[in-house]
Coordinates of C-alpha atoms in Angstrom, one line a residue:
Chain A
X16 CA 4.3 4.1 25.5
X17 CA 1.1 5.2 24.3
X18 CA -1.4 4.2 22.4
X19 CA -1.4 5.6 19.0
X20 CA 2.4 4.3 18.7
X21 CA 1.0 0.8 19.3
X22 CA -1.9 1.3 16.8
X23 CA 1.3 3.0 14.3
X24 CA 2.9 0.2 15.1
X25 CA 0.9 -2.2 13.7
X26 CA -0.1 -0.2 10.5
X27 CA 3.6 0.2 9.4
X28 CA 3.1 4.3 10.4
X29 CA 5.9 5.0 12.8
X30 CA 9.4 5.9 11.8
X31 CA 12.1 3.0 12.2
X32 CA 13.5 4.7 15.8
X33 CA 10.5 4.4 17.7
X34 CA 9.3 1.6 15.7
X35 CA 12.4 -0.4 17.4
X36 CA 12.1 1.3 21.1
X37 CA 8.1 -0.3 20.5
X38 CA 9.7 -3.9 19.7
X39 CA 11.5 -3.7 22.8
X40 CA 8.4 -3.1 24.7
X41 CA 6.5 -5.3 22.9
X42 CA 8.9 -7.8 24.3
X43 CA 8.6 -7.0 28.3
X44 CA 4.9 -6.0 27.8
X45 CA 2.7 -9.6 27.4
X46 CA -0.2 -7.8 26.7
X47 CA 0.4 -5.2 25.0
X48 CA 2.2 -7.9 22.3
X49 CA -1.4 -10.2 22.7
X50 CA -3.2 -6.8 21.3
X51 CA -0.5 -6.4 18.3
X52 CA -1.4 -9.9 18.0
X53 CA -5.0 -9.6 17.6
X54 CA -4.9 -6.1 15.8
X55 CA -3.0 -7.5 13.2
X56 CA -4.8 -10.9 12.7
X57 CA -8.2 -8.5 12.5
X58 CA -6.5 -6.7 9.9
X59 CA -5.7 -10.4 8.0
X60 CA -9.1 -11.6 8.8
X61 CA -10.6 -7.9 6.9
X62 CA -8.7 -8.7 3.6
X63 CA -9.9 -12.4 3.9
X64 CA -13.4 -11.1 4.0
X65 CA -13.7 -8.3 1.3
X66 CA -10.4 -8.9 -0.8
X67 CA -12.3 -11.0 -3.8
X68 CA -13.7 -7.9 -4.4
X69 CA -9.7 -6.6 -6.3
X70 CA -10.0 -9.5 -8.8
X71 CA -14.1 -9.4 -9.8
X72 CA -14.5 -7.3 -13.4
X73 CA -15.5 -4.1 -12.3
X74 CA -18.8 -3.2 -14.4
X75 CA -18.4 -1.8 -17.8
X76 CA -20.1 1.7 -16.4
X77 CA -17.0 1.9 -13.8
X78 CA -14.1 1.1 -16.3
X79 CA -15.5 3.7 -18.8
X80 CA -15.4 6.1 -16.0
X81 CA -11.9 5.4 -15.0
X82 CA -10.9 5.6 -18.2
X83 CA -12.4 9.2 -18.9
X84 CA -11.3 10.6 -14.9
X85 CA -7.5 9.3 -16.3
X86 CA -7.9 11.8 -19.6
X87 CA -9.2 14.3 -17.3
X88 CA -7.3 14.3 -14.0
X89 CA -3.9 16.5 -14.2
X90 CA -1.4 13.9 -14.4
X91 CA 1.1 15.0 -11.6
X92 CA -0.3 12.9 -9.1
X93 CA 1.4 11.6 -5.6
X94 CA 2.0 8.6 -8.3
X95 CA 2.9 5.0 -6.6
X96 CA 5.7 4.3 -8.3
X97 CA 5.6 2.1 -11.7
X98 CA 7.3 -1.0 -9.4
X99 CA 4.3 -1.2 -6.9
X100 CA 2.0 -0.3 -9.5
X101 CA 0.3 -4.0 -9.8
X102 CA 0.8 -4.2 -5.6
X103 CA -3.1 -4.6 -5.1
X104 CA -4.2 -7.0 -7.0
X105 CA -0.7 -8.8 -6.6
X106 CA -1.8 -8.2 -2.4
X107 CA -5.4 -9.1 -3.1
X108 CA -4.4 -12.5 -4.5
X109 CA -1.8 -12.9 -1.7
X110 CA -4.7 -12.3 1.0
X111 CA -7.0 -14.8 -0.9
X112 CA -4.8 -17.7 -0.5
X113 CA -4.0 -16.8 3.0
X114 CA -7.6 -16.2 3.7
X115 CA -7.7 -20.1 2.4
X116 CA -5.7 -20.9 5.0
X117 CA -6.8 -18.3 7.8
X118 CA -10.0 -17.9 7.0
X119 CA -11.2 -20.8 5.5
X120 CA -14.4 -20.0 3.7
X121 CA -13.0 -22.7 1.4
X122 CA -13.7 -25.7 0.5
X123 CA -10.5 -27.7 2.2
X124 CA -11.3 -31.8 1.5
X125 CA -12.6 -31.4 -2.2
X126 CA -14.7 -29.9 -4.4
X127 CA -18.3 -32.1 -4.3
X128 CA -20.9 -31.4 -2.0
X129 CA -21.0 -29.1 1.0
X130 CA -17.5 -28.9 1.3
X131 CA -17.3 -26.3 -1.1
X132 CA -18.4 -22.3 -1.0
X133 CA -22.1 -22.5 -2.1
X134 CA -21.6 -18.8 -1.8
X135 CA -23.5 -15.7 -3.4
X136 CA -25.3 -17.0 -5.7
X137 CA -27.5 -19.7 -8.5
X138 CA -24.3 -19.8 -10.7
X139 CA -22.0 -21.2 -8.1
X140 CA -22.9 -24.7 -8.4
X141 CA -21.9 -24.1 -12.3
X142 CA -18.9 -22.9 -11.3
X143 CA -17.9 -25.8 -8.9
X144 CA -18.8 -28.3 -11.2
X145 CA -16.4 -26.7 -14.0
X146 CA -13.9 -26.7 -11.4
X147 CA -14.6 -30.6 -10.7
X148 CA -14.3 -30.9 -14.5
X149 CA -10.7 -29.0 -14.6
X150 CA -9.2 -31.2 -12.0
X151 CA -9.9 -34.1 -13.8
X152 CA -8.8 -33.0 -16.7
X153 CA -5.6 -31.8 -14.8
X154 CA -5.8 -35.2 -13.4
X155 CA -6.1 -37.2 -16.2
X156 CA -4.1 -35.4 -19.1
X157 CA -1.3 -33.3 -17.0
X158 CA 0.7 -37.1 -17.1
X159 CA -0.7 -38.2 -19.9
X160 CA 0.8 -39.3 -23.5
X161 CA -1.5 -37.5 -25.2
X162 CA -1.6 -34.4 -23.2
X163 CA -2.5 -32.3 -25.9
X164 CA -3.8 -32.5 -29.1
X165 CA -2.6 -29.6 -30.8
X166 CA 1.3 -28.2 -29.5
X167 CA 1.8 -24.7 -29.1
X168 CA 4.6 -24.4 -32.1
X169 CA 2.1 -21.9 -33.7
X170 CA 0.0 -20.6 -31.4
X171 CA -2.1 -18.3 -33.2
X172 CA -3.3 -21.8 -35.0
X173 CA -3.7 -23.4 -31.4
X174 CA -5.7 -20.4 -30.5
X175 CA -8.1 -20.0 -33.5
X176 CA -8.5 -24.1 -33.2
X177 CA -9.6 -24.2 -29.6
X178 CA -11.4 -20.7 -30.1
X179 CA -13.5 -22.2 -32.9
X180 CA -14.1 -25.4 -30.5
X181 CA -15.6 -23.0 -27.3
X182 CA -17.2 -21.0 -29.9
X183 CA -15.9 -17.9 -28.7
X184 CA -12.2 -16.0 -28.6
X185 CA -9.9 -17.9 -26.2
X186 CA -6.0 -17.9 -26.1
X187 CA -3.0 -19.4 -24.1
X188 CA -1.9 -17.0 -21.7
X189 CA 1.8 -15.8 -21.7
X190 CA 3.1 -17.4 -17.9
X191 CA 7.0 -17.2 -18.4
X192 CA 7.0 -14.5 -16.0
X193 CA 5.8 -17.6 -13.5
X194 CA 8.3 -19.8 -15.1
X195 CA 6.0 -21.9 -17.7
X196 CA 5.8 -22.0 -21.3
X197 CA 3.0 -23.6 -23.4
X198 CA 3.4 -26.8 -24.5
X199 CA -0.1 -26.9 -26.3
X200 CA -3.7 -27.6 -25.5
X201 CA -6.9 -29.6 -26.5
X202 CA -10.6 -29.4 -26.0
X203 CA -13.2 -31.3 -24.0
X204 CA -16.5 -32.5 -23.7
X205 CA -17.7 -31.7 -20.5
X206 CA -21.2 -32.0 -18.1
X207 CA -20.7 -28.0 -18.6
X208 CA -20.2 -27.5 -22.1
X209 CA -17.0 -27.0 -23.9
X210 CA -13.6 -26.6 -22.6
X211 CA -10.5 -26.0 -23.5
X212 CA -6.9 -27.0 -21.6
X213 CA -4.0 -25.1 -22.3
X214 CA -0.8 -27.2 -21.0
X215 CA 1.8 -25.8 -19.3
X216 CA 5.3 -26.9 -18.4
X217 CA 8.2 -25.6 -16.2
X218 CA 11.7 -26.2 -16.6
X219 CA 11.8 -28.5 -14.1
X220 CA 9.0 -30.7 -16.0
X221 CA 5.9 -29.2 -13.6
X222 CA 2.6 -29.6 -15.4
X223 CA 0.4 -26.1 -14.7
X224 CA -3.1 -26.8 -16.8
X225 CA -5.2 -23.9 -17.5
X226 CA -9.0 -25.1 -18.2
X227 CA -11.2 -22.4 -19.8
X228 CA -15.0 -22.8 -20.4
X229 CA -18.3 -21.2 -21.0
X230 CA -20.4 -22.7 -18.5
X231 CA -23.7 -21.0 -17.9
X232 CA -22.4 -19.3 -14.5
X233 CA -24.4 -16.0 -15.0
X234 CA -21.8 -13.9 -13.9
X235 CA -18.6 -13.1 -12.1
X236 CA -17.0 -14.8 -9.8
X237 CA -13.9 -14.1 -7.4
X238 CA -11.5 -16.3 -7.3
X239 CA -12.0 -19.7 -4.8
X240 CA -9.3 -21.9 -3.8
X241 CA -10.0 -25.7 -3.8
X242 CA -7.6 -28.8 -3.5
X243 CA -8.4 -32.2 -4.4
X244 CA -6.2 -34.9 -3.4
X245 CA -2.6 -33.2 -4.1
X246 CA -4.4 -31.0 -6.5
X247 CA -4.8 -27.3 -5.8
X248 CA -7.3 -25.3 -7.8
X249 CA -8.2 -21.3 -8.3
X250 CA -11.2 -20.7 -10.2
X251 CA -13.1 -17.9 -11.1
X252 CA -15.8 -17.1 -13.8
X253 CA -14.8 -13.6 -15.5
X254 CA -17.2 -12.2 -18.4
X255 CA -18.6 -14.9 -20.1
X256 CA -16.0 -17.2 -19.9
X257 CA -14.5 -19.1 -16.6
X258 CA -11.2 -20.5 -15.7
X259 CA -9.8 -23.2 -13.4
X260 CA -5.5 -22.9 -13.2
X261 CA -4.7 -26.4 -11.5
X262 CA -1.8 -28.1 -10.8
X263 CA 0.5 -30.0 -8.2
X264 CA 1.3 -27.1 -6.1
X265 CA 0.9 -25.3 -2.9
X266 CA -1.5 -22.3 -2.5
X267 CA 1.3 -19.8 -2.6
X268 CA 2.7 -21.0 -5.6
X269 CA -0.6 -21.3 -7.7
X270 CA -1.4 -17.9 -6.9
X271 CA 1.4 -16.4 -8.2
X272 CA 0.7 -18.4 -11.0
X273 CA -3.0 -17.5 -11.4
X274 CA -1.8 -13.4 -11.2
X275 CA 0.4 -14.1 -14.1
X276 CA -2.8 -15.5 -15.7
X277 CA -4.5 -12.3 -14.9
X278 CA -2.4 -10.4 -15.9
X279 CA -1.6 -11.8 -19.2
X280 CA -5.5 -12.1 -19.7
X281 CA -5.6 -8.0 -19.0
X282 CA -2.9 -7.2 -21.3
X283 CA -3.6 -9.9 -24.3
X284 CA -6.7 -9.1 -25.9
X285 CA -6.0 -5.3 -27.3
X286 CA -2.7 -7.1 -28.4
X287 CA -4.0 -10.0 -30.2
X288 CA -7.6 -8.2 -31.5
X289 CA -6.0 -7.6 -35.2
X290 CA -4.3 -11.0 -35.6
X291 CA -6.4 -13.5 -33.7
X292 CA -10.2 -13.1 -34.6
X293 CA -11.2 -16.7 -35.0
X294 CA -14.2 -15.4 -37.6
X295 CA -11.8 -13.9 -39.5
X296 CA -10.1 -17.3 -41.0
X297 CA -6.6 -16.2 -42.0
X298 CA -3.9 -18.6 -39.8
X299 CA -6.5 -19.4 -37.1
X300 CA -7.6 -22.8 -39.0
X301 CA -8.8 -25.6 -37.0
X302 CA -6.7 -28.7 -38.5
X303 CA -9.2 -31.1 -40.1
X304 CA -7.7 -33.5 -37.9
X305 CA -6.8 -32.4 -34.3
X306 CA -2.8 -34.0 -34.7
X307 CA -2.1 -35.9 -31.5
X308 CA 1.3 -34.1 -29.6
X309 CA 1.7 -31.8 -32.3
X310 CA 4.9 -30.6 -31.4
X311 CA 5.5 -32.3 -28.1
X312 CA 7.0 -35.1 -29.7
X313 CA 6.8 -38.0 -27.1
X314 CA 8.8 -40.8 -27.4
X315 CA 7.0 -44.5 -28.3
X316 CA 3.6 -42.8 -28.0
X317 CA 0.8 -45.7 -28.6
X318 CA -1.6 -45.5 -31.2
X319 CA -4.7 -45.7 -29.8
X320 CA -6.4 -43.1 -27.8
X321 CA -6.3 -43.3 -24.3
X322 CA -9.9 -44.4 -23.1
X323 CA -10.6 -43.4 -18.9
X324 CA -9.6 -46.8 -17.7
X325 CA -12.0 -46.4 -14.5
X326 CA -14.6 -43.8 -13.0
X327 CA -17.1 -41.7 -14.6
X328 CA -15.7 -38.7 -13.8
X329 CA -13.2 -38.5 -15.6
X330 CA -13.4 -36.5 -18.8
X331 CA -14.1 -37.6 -22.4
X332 CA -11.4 -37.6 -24.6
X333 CA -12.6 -35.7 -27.6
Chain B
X88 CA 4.8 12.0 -20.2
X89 CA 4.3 8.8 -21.0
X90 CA 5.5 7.0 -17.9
X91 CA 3.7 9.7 -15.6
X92 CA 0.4 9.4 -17.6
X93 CA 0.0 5.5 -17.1
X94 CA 1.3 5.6 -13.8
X95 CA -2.0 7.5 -12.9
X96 CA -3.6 5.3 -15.2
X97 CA -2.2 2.0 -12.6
X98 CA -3.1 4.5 -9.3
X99 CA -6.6 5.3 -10.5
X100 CA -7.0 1.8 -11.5
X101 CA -5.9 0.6 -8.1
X102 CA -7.9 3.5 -6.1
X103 CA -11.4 2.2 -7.6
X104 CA -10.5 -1.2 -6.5
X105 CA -10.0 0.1 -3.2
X106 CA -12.8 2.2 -3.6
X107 CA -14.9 -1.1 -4.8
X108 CA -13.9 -3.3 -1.9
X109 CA -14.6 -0.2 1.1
X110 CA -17.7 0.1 -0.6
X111 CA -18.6 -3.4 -0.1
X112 CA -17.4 -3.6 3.1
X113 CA -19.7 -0.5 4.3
X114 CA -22.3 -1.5 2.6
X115 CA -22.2 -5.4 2.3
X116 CA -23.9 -5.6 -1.3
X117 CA -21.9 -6.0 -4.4
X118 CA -24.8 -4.0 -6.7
X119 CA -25.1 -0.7 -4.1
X120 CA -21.0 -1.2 -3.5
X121 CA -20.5 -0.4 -7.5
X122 CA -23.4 2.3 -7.6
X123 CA -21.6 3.7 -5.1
X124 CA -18.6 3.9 -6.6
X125 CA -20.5 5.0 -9.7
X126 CA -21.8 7.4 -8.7
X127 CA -18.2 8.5 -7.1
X128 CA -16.1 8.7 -10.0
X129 CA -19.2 10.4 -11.6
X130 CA -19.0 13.4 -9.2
X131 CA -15.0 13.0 -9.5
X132 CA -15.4 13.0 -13.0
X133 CA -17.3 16.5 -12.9
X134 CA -14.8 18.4 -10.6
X135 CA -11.6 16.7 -12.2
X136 CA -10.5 20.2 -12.6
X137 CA -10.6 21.1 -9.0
X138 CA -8.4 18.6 -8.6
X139 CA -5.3 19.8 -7.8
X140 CA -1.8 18.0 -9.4
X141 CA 0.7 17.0 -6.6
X142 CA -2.3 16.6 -4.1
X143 CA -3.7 12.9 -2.9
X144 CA -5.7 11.5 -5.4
X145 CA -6.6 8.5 -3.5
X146 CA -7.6 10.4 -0.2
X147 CA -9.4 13.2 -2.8
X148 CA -11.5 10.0 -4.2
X149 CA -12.7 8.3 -0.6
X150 CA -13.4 12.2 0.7
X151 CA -15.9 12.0 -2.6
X152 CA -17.2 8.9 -1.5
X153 CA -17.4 9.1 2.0
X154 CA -19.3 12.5 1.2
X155 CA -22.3 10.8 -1.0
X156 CA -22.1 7.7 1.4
X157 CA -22.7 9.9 4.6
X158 CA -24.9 12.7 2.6
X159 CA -27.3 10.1 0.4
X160 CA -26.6 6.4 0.8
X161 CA -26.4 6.1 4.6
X162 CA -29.8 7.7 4.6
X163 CA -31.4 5.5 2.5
X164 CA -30.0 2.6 3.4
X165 CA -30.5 1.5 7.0
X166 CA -28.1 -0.7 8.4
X167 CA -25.5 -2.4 6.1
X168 CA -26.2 -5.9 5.9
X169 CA -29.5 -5.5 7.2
X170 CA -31.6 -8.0 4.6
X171 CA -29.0 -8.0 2.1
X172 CA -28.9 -10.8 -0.4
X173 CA -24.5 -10.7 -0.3
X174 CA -24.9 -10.4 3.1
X175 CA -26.6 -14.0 3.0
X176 CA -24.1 -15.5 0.5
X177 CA -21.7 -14.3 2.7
X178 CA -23.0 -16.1 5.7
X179 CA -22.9 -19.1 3.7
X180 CA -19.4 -18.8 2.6
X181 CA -18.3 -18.3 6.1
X182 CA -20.3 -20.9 7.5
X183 CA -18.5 -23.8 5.6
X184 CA -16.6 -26.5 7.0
X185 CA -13.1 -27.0 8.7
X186 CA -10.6 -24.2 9.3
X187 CA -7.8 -25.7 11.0
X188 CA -5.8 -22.7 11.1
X189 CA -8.2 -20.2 11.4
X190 CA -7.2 -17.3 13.9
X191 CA -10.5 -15.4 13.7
X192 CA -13.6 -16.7 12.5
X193 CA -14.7 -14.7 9.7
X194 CA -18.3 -14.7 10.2
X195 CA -17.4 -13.5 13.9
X196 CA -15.7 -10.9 12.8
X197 CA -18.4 -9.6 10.3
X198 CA -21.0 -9.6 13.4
X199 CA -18.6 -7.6 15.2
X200 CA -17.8 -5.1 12.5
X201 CA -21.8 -4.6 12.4
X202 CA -22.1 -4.6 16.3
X203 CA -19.5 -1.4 16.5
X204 CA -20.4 2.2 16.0
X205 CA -20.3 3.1 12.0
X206 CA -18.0 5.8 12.4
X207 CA -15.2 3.6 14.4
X208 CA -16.1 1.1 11.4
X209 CA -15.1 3.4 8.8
X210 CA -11.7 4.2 10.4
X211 CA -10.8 0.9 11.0
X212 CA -11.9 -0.1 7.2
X213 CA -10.2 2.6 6.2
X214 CA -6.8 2.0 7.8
X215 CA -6.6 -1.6 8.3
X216 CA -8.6 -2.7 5.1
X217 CA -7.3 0.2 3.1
X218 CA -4.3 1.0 4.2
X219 CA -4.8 4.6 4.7
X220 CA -2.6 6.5 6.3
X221 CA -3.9 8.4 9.8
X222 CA -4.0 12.2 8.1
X223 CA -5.4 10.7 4.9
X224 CA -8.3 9.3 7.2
X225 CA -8.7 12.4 8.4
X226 CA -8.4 14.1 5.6
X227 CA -11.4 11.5 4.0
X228 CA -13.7 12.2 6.9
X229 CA -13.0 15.7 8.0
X230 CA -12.2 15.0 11.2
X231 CA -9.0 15.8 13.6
X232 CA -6.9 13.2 13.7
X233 CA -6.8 12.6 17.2
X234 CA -10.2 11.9 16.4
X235 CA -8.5 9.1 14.1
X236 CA -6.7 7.7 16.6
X237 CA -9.1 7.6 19.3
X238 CA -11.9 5.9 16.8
X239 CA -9.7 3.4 15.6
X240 CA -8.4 2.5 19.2
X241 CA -12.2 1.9 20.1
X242 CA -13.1 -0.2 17.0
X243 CA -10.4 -3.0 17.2
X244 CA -10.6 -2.9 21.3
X245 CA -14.2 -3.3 20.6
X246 CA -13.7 -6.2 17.8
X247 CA -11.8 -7.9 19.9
X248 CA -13.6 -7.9 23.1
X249 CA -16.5 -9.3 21.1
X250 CA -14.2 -12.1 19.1
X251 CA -13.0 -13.1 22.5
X252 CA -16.4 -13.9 23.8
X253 CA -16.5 -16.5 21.7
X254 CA -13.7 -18.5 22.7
X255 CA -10.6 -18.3 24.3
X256 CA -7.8 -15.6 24.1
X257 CA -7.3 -14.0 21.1
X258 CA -6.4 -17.4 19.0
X259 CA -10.2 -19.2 18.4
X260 CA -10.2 -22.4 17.7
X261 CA -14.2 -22.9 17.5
X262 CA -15.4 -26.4 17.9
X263 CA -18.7 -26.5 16.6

């Protein structure tokens, strides 16, 4: 056995004969398995480092010169297939929540204080405390009767309402490639401004909330993992606007989620440009009055508005 | 056509973010990381027509790189890390609290990537942050690729003597 087949081994670059006759080694030979071992977790430990780096906005300079290299370069390139052709950031998100796990640069017990990444920079401690404000509202409205205030039967009209509210263009991601359809969404006063949940629901009743907000983070931010209580949260600040996906789920799960959020945020915009400008009037009205459960009829709802029966950190209704 | 053009469209797109994140992890700064790759897909940009259809776009684009980053940036730059604002946020990330299940201790491993020789550091980016293959590496840094091998042998040998310094056997569990 030699090296180099040990090394292929472990990066996946030996054929599948000798890749079996090195298994059976690797059984008989203790330490050559405790250096597969440790190859491999160094290889883990690498993405959990540097893998937030796939899902930050690349700066405007770089896309405009990927999009110019595409128009130029001849097009019959070793091409990954269409099928892996999302396998990055769909691996970078994987290695994220691993690196949650593994590495733990996390926050693990909650999101105040020094538990959680004070990380690279002035903005993070924005970004935390929209993230606080997210699982509340995940906590407080993802059972509640009045879990939105608008439904999403016409979600062009949800959008423009909750767009006008944050003050700037916002929509309801598409997630039924995750399994969840909108059910609707409201606004909130926050400590951080603005912000807007989008309800989500599976077909098994799971509540996914996605809480999007303008805080004054001052720039991007990769994605951080936090849980609070039997709440799991990804968050991340992306142009101007940042976003907290929360729900009563394990890491794994939520990230799949979150990369249907991404990439329903990548593909939306150009879509909706024409039909959704909040500025431009048309069917994005805000309703004069914001109509309690609009189309998620609940039955014997009470009439009063629920008030935050305890805490002051919960958020305020609005 | 169609399917071919945007299927460069989702490597190129994927290539920069590779491109992004071995930037960063050479040069440990998210501003000099994205110049670097600027300043790459600049120079690709200007000999797109050299490039030739069929041939390895992604190993063509880190050759590019790895060229400036050995040619202008490592000569400016001193040692990665060295100083560097990330660097310090970095630290800070890594530093925080309980990590139950952690194999490898991140900020460990970050020493020990500094601590090795750059050129074994670049192969095992390359092929264990990257996923390149062996040839591509060679390919990227003009070398044989028994040059390959032996570099990356060195570097995770060398990673992992200095990780298991600091506890005991390859699986840390660090009580601080």
């Amino acid at each position: 056995m030699r090296d180099g087949d040990l090394h292929a081994y472990v990066d996946g670059q030996l054929d599948p004969a000798r890749r079996i006759e090195v298994e059976a080694w690797l059984t008989e030979d203790v330490e050559a398995a405790r250096r597969v071992q440790a190859y491999r977790d160094q290889a883990e430990a690498l993405h959990a480092l540097f893998d937030s780096v796939l899902i930050e906005q690349a700066p405007a300079e770089i896309n405009a010169l990927q999009s110019k290299l595409a128009a130029r370069l001849p097009t019959n390139d070793n091409h990954i297939p269409w099928f892996q052709a999302h396998w990055l950031r769909a691996a970078a998100m994987v290695a994220l929540v691993t690196a949650a796990g593994v590495g733990g640069w996390y926050g693990r017990d909650g999101m105040g204080g020094r538990s959680v990444a004070t990380g690279s920079g002035s903005h993070l401690p924005v970004l935390v405390a929209f993230a606080e404000e997210a699982a509340n509202a995940h906590n407080f409205y993802a059972n509640s009767r009045f879990e939105v205030e608008m439904g999403a039967d016409d979600q062009d009209a949800l959008n423009g309402w909750l767009s006008e509210r944050l003050g700037r263009p916002v929509f309801g991601p598409e997630l039924t490639s995750a399994g969840f359809r909108l059910i609707g969404g409201r606004s909130l006063p926050t400590d951080t401004g603005v912000g807007v949940l989008y309800m989500y629901e599976s077909d098994r009743g799971e509540r996914l909330t996605l809480f999007v907000g303008a805080p004054q983070t001052g720039e991007s931010a990769a994605v951080s993992y936090v849980q609070r209580n039997d709440i799991g949260l990804l968050y991340w600040a992306e142009g101007s606007l940042s976003y907290a996906l929360a729900g009563r789920f394990k890491r794994e799960q939520l990230t799949r989620f979150a990369q249907a959020v991404y990439q329903s945020l990548k593909d939306e915009p150009a879509k909706r440009r024409k039909s959704n400008d909040p500025a431009s009037g048309g069917k994005a009205q805000p309703p004069a009055m914001p109509p309690s459960g609009t189309g998620v009829p609940r039955p014997s709802a009470p009439s009063e508005q629920i008030q935050p029966s305890s805490g002051d950190n919960k958020p305020k209704p609005s | 056509m169609d399917g071919v053009v945007s299927s460069l469209r989702a490597d190129l797109e994927n290539h920069i973010a590779s491109l992004r994140r071995y930037a960063r992890a050479l040069l440990r700064n998210s501003s000099d990381a994205d110049d670097l790759v600027q300043e790459t897909l600049s120079r690709a940009l200007s000999r797109a027509d050299k490039f030739a259809a069929g041939t390895n776009l992604r190993a063509w684009l880190f050759a590019i790189m790895h060229n400036i980053y050995v040619n202008q940036v490592r000569r400016l730059a001193g040692r990665p890390g060295e100083s560097s604002i990330d660097e310090e946020g970095m630290e800070n990330r890594l530093s925080e609290a309980a990590r139950q299940e952690s194999r490898i201790e991140l900020r460990d491993l970050s020493r020990a990537l500094d601590a090795i020789p750059e050129e074994q550091r670049q192969v095992l980016l390359l092929v264990a942050l990257e996923g390149l293959k062996y040839d591509e590496v060679a390919q990227v840094l003009g070398v044989p690729i028994g040059t390959v091998m032996s570099r990356l042998s060195r570097a995770r040998e060398a990673v992992r003597q200095k990780l298991s310094g600091n506890g005991a056997g390859s699986v840390l569990r660090r009580v601080k």
